[in-house]
mmCIF file of C-alpha atoms and ligand atoms in Angstrom:
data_model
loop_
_atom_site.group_PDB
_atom_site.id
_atom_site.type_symbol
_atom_site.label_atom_id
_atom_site.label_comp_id
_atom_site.label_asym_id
_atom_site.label_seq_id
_atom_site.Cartn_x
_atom_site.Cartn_y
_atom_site.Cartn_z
ATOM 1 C CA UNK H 256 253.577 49.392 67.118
ATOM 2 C CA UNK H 257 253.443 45.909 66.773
ATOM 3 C CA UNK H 258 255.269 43.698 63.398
ATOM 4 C CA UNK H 259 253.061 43.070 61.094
ATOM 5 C CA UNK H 260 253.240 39.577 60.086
ATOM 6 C CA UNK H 261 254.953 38.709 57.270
ATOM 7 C CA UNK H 262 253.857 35.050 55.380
ATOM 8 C CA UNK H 263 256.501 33.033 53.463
ATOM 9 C CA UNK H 264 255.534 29.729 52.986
ATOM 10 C CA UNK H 265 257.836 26.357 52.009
ATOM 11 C CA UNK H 266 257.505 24.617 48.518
ATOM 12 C CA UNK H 267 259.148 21.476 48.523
ATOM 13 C CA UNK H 268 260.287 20.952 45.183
ATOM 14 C CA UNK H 269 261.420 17.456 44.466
ATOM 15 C CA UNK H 270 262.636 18.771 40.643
ATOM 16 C CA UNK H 271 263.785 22.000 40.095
ATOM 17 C CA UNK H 272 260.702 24.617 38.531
ATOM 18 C CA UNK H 273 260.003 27.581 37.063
ATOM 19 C CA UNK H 274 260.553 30.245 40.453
ATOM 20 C CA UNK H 275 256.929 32.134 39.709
ATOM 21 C CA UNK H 276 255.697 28.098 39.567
ATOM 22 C CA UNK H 277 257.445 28.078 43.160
ATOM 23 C CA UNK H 278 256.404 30.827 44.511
ATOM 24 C CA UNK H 279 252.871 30.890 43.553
ATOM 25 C CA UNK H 280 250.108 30.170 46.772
ATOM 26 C CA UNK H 281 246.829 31.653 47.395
ATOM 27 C CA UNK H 282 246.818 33.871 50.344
ATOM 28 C CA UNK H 283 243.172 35.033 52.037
ATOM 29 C CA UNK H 284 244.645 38.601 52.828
ATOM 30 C CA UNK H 285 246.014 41.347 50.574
ATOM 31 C CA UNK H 286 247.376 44.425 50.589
ATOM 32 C CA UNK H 287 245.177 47.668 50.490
ATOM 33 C CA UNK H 288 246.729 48.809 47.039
ATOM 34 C CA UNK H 289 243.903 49.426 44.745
ATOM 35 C CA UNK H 290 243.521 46.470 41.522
ATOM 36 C CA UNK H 291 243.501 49.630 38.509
ATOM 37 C CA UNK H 292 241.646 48.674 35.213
ATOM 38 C CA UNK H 293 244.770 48.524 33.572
ATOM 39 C CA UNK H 294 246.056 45.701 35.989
ATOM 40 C CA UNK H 295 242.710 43.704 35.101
ATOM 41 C CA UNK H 296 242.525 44.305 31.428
ATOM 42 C CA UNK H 297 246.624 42.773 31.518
ATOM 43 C CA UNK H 298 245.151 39.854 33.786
ATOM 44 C CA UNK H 299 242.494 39.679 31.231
ATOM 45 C CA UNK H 300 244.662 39.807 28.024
ATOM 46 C CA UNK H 301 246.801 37.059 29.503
ATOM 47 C CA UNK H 302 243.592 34.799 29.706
ATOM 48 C CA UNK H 303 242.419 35.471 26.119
ATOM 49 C CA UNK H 304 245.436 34.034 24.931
ATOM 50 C CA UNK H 305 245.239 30.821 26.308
ATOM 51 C CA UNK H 306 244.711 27.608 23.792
ATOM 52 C CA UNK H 307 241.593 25.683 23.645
ATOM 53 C CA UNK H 308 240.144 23.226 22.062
ATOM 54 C CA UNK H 309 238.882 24.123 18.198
ATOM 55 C CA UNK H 310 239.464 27.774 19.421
ATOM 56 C CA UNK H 311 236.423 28.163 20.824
ATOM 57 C CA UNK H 312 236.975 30.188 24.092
ATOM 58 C CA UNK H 313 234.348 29.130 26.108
ATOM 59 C CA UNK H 314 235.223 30.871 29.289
ATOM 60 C CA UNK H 315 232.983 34.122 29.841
ATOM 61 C CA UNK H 316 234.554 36.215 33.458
ATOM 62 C CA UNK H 317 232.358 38.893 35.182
ATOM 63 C CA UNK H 318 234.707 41.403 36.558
ATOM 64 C CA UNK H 319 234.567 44.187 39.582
ATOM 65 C CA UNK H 320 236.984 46.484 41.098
ATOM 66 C CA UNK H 321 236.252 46.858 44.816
ATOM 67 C CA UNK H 322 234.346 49.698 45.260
ATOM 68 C CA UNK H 323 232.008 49.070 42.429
ATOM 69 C CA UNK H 324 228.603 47.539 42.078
ATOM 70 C CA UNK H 325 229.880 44.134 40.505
ATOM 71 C CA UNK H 326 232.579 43.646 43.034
ATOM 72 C CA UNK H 327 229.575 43.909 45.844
ATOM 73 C CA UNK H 328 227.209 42.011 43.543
ATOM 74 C CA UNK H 329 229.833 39.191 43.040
ATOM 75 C CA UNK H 330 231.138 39.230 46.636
ATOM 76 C CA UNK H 331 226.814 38.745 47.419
ATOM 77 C CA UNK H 332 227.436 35.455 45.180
ATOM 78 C CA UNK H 333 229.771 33.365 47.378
ATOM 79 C CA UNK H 334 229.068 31.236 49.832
ATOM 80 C CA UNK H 335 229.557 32.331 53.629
ATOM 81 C CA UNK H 336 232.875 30.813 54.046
ATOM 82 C CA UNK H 337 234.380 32.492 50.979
ATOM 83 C CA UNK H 338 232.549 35.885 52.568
ATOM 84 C CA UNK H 339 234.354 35.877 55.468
ATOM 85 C CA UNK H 340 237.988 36.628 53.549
ATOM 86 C CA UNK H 341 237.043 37.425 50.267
ATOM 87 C CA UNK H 342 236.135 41.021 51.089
ATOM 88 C CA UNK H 343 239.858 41.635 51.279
ATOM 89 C CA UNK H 344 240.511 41.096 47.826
ATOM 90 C CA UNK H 345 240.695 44.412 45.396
ATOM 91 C CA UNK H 346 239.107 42.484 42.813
ATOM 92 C CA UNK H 347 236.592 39.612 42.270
ATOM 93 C CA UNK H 348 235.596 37.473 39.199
ATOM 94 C CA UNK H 349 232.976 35.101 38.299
ATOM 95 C CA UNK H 350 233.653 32.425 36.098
ATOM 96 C CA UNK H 351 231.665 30.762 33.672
ATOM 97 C CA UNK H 352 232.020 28.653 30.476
ATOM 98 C CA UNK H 353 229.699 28.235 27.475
ATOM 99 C CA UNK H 354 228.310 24.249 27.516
ATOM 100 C CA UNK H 355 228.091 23.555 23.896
ATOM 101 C CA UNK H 356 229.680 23.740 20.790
ATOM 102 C CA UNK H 357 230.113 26.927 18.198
ATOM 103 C CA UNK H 358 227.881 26.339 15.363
ATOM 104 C CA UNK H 359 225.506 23.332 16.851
ATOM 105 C CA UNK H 360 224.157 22.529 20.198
ATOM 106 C CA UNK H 361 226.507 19.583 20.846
ATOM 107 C CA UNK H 362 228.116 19.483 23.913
ATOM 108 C CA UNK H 363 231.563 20.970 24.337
ATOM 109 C CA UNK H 364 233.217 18.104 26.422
ATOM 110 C CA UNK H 365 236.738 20.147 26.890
ATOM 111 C CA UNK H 366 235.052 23.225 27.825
ATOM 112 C CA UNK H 367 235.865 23.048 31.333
ATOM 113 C CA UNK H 368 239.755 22.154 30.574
ATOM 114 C CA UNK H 369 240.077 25.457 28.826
ATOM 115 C CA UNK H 370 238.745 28.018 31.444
ATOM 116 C CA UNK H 371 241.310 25.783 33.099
ATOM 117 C CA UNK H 372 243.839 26.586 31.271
ATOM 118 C CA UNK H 373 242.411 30.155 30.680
ATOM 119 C CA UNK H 374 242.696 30.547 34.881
ATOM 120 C CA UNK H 375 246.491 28.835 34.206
ATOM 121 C CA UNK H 376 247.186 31.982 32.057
ATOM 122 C CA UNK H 377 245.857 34.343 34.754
ATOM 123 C CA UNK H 378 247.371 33.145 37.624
ATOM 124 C CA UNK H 379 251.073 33.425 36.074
ATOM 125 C CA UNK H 380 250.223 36.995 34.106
ATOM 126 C CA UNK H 381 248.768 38.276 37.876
ATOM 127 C CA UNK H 382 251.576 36.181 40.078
ATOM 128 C CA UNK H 383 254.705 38.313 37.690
ATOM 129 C CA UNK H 384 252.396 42.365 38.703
ATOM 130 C CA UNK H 385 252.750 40.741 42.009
ATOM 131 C CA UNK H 386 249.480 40.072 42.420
ATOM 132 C CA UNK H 387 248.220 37.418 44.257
ATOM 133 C CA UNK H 388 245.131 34.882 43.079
ATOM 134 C CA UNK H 389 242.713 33.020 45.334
ATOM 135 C CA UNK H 390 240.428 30.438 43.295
ATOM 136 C CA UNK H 391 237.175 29.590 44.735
ATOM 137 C CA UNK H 392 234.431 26.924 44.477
ATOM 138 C CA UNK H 393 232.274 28.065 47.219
ATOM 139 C CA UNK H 394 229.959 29.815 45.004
ATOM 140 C CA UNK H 395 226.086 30.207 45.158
ATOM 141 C CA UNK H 396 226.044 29.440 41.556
ATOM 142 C CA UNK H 397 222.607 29.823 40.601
ATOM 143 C CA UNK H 398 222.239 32.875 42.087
ATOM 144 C CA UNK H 399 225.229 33.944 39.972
ATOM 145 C CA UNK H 400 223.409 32.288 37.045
ATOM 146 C CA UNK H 401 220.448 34.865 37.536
ATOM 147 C CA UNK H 402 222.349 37.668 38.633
ATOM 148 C CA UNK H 403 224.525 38.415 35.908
ATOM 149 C CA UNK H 404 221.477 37.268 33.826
ATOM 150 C CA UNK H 405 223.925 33.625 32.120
ATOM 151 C CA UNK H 406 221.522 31.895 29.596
ATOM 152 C CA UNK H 407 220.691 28.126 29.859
ATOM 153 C CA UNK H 408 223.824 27.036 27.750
ATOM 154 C CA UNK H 409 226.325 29.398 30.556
ATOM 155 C CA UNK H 410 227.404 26.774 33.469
ATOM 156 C CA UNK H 411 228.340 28.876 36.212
ATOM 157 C CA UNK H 412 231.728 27.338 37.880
ATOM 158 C CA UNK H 413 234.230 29.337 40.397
ATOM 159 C CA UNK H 414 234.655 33.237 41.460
ATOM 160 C CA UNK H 415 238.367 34.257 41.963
ATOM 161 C CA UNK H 416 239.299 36.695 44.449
ATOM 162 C CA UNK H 417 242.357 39.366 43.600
ATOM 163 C CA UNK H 418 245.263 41.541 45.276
ATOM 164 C CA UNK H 419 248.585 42.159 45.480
ATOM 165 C CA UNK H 420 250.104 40.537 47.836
ATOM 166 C CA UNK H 421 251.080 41.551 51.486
ATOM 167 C CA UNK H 422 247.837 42.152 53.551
ATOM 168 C CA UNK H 423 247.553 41.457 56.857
ATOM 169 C CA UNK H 424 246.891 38.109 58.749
ATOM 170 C CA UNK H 425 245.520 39.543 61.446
ATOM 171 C CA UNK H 426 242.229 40.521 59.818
ATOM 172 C CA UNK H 427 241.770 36.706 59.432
ATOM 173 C CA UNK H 428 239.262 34.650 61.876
ATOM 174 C CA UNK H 429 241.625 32.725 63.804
ATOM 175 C CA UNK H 430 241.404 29.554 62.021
ATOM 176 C CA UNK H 431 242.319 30.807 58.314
ATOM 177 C CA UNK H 432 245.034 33.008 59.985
ATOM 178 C CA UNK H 433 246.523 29.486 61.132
ATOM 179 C CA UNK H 434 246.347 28.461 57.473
ATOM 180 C CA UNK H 435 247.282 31.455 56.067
ATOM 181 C CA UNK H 436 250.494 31.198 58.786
ATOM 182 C CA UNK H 437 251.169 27.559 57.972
ATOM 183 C CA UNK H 438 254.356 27.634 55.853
ATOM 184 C CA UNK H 439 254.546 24.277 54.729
ATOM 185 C CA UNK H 440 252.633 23.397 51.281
ATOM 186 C CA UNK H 441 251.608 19.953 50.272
ATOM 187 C CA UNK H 442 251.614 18.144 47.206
ATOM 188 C CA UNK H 443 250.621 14.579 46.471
ATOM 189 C CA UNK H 444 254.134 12.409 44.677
ATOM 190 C CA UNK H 445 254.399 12.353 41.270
ATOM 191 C CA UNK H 446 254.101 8.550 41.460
ATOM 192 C CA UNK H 447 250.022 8.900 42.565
ATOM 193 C CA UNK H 448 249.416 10.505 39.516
ATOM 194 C CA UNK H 449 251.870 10.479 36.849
ATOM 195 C CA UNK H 450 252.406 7.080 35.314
ATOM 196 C CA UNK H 451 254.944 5.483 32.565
ATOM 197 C CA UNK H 452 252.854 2.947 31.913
ATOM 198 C CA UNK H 453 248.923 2.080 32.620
ATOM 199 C CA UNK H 454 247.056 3.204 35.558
ATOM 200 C CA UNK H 455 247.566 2.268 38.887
ATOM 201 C CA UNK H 456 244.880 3.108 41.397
HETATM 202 C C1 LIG R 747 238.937 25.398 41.411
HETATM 203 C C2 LIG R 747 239.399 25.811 42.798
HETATM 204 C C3 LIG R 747 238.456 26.024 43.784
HETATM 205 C C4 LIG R 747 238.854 26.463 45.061
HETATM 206 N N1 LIG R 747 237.889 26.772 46.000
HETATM 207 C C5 LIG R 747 238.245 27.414 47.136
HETATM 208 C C6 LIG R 747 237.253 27.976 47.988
HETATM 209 O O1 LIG R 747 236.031 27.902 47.720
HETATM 210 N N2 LIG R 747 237.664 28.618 49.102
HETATM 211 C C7 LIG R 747 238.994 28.754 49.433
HETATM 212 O O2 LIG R 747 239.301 29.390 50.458
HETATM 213 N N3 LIG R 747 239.969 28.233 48.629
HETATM 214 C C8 LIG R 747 239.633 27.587 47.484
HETATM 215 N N4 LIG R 747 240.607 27.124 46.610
HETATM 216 C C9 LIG R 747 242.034 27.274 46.942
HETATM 217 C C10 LIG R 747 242.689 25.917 47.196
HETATM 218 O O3 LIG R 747 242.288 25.423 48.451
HETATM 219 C C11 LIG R 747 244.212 26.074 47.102
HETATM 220 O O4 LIG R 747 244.562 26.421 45.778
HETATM 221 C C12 LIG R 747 244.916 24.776 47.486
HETATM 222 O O5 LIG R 747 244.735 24.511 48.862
HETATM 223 C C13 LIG R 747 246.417 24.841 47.220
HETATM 224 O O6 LIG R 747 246.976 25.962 47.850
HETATM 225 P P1 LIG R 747 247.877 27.003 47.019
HETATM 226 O O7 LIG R 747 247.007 27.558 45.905
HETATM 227 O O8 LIG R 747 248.236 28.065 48.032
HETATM 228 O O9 LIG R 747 249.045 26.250 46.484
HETATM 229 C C14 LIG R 747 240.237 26.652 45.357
HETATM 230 C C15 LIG R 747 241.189 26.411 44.337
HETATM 231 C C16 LIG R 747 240.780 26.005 43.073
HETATM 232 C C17 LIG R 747 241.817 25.808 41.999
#
């Protein structure tokens, strides 16, 4: 029987980090062990505590467990590309946010940053059950929009795709199994976009 192919991949740190910081990546296979509801709600529960701005948790996440409707009504959201790995996952999200303020209609300007830092949250709580998270922008968002029936002030943004790790490269089209292969990770330097001092462009 032949190996099956085991992924590590290289983080070159140039100051030490937290290890589940280092050893976080975003693989496009994953194991066959089934995502329970318990594992979500604890992914879940790690999200709602994130901060954000005035408290106002705008991030709203439609959730399926493979072999459920919403998993195959979410995975019928994403673009091609995403549908040609995603179906690995265990688990699928869509993400949305709510575009305006609690009590008036004014926009809420840091909604974005907190599903941000909502996702932050998830990542880490999902990375430590050894669980792996794959973020992804290729959406069909208004399709999403309708299909999980978001009102006007909902902006649909990303669907994130779930599982422990260890699945198979093989599965992959040849291309992503390259990537997925690839040990080394890239960063840009600190120095292109932390600065002491004013901007530099
Ligand atoms: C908001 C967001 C959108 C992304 N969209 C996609 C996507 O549509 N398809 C995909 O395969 N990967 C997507 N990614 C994964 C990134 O390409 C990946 O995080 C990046 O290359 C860094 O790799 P790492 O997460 O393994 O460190 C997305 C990541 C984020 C945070």
């Amino acid at each position: 029987m032949k190996d099956k192919q085991t992924v590590s991949k290289n983080t070159p740190l140039d100051h030490p980090v937290l290890e589940s910081i280092k050893n976080r990546w975003s693989p496009r296979v994953f194991a066959n062990t089934p995502i329970c509801e318990p594992d979500a709600k604890k992914i879940l529960e790690a999200g709602r505590w994130a901060p954000s701005a005035s408290n106002i948790q705008p991030w709203r996440i439609i959730w399926g467990i493979k072999g459920s409707a919403t998993y195959d009504r979410i995975f019928n959201c994403l673009d091609e590309f995403n549908q040609s790995w995603a179906g690995n996952s265990q688990m699928l999200w869509i993400n949305a946010f709510k575009k305006t303020m609690k009590t008036n209609d004014k926009e809420n300007f840091h909604a974005h940053h907190d599903l941000g830092l909502f996702m932050g949250n998830v990542i880490h709580q999902a990375n430590s059950m050894d669980i792996a998270v794959h973020q992804m922008a290729g959406v069909q968002f208004k399709k999403a929009h309708k299909e999980f029936h978001f009102t006007d002030d909902y902006h649909v943004t990303t669907a994130v795709a779930f599982g422990y790790f260890g699945g198979d490269p093989d599965v992959l089209p040849e291309d992503l199994k390259r990537q997925e292969l690839n040990e080394m990770r890239e960063r840009k330097s600190q120095e292109e976009f932390a600065f002491n001092g004013n901007f530099k462009n």
